Coordinates of N, CA and C in Angstrom, one line a residue:
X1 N 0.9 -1.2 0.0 CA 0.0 0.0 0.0 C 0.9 1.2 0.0
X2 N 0.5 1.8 -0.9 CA 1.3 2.9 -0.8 C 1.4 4.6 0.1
X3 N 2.0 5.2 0.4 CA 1.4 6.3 1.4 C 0.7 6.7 1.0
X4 N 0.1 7.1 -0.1 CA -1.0 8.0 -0.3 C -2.3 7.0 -0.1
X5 N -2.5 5.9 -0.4 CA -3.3 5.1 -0.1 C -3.5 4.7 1.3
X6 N -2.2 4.6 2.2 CA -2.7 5.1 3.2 C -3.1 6.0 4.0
X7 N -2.7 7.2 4.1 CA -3.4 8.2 4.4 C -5.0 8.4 4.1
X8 N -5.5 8.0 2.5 CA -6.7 8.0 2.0 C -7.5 7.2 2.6
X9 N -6.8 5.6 3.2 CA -7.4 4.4 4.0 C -7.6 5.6 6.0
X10 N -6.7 5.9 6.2 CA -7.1 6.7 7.5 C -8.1 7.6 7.8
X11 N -8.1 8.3 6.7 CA -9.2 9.1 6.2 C -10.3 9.1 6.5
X12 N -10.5 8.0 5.7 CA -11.8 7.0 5.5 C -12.3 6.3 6.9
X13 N -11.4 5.8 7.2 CA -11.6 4.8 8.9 C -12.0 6.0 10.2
X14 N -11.0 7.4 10.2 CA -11.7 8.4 11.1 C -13.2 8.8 10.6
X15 N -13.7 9.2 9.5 CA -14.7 9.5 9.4 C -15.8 8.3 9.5
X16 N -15.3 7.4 9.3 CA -16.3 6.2 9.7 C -16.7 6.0 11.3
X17 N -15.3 5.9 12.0 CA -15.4 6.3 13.6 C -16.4 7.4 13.9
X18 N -15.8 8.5 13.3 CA -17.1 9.5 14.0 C -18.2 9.3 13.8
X19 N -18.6 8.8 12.5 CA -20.3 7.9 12.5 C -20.8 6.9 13.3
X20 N -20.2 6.1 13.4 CA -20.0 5.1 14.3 C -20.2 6.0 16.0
X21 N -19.3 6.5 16.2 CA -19.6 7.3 17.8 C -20.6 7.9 18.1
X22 N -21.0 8.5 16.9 CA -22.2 9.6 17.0 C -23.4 9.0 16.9
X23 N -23.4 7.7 16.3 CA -24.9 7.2 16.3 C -25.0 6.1 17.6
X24 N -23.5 5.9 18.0 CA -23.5 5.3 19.3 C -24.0 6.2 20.7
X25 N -24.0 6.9 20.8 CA -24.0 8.3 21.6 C -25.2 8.8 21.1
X26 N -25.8 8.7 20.2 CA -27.6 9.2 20.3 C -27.9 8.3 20.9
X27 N -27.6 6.8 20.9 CA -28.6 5.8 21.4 C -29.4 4.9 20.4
X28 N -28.7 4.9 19.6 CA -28.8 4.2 18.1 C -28.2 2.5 18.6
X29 N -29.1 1.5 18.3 CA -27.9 0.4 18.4 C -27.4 -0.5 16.8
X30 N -25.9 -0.4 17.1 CA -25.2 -0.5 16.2 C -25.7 -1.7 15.7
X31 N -25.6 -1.8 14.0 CA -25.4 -3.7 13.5 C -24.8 -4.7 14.1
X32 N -23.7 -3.9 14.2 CA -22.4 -4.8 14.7 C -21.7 -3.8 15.5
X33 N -21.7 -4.7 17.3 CA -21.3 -3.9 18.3 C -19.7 -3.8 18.2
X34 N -19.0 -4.8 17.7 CA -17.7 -4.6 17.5 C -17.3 -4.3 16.4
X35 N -18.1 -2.8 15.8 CA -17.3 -2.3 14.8 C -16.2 -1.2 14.8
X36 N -17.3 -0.5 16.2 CA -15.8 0.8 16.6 C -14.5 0.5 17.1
X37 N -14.4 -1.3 17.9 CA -13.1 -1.4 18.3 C -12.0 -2.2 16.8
X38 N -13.3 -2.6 15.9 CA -12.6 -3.1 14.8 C -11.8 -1.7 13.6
X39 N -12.6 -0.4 13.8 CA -12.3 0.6 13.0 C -11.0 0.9 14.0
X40 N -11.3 1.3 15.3 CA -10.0 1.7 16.0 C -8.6 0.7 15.7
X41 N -9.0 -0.1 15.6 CA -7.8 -1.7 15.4 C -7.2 -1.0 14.2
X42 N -7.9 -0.8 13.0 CA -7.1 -0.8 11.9 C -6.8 0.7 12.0
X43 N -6.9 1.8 12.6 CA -6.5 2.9 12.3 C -5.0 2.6 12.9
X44 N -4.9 1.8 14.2 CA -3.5 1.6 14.8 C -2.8 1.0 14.2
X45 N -2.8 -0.1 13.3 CA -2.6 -0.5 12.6 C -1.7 0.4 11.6
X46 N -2.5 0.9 10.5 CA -2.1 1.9 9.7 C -1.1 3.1 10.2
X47 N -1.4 3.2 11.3 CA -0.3 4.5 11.8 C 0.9 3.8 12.4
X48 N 0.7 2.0 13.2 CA 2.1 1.9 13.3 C 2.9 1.2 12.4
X49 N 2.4 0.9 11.0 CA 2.9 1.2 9.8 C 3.7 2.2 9.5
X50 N 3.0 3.4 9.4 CA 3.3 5.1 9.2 C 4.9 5.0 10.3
X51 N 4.5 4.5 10.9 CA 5.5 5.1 12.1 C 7.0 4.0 11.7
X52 N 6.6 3.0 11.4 CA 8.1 2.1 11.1 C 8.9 2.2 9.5
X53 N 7.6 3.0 8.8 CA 8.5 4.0 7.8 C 9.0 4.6 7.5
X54 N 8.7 5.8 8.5 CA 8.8 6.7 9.0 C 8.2 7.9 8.2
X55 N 6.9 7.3 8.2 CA 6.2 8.1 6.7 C 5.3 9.7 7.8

């Protein structure tokens, strides 16, 4: 993957999280309760990538 693909993949996964939070926090119940900790997983993921490239 390349950096700009990643960055575009982070992107994508923060704005998903904030959907995800925000319909968690009205009181909305999620499809799938383990999707915020599955979006958080891959955002850490992707940054400690960033980090051992030192991108």
């Amino acid at each position: 993957m390349s950096p700009q693909e990643m960055l575009d993949e982070l992107e994508s996964l923060r704005a998903e999280l904030i959907g995800e939070r925000a319909l968690a926090s009205a009181g909305g119940a999620p499809e799938n309760p383990g999707l915020i900790g599955e979006i958080r997983r891959s955002i850490a993921r992707i940054r400690t990538i960033q980090k051992e490239k030192g991108l």
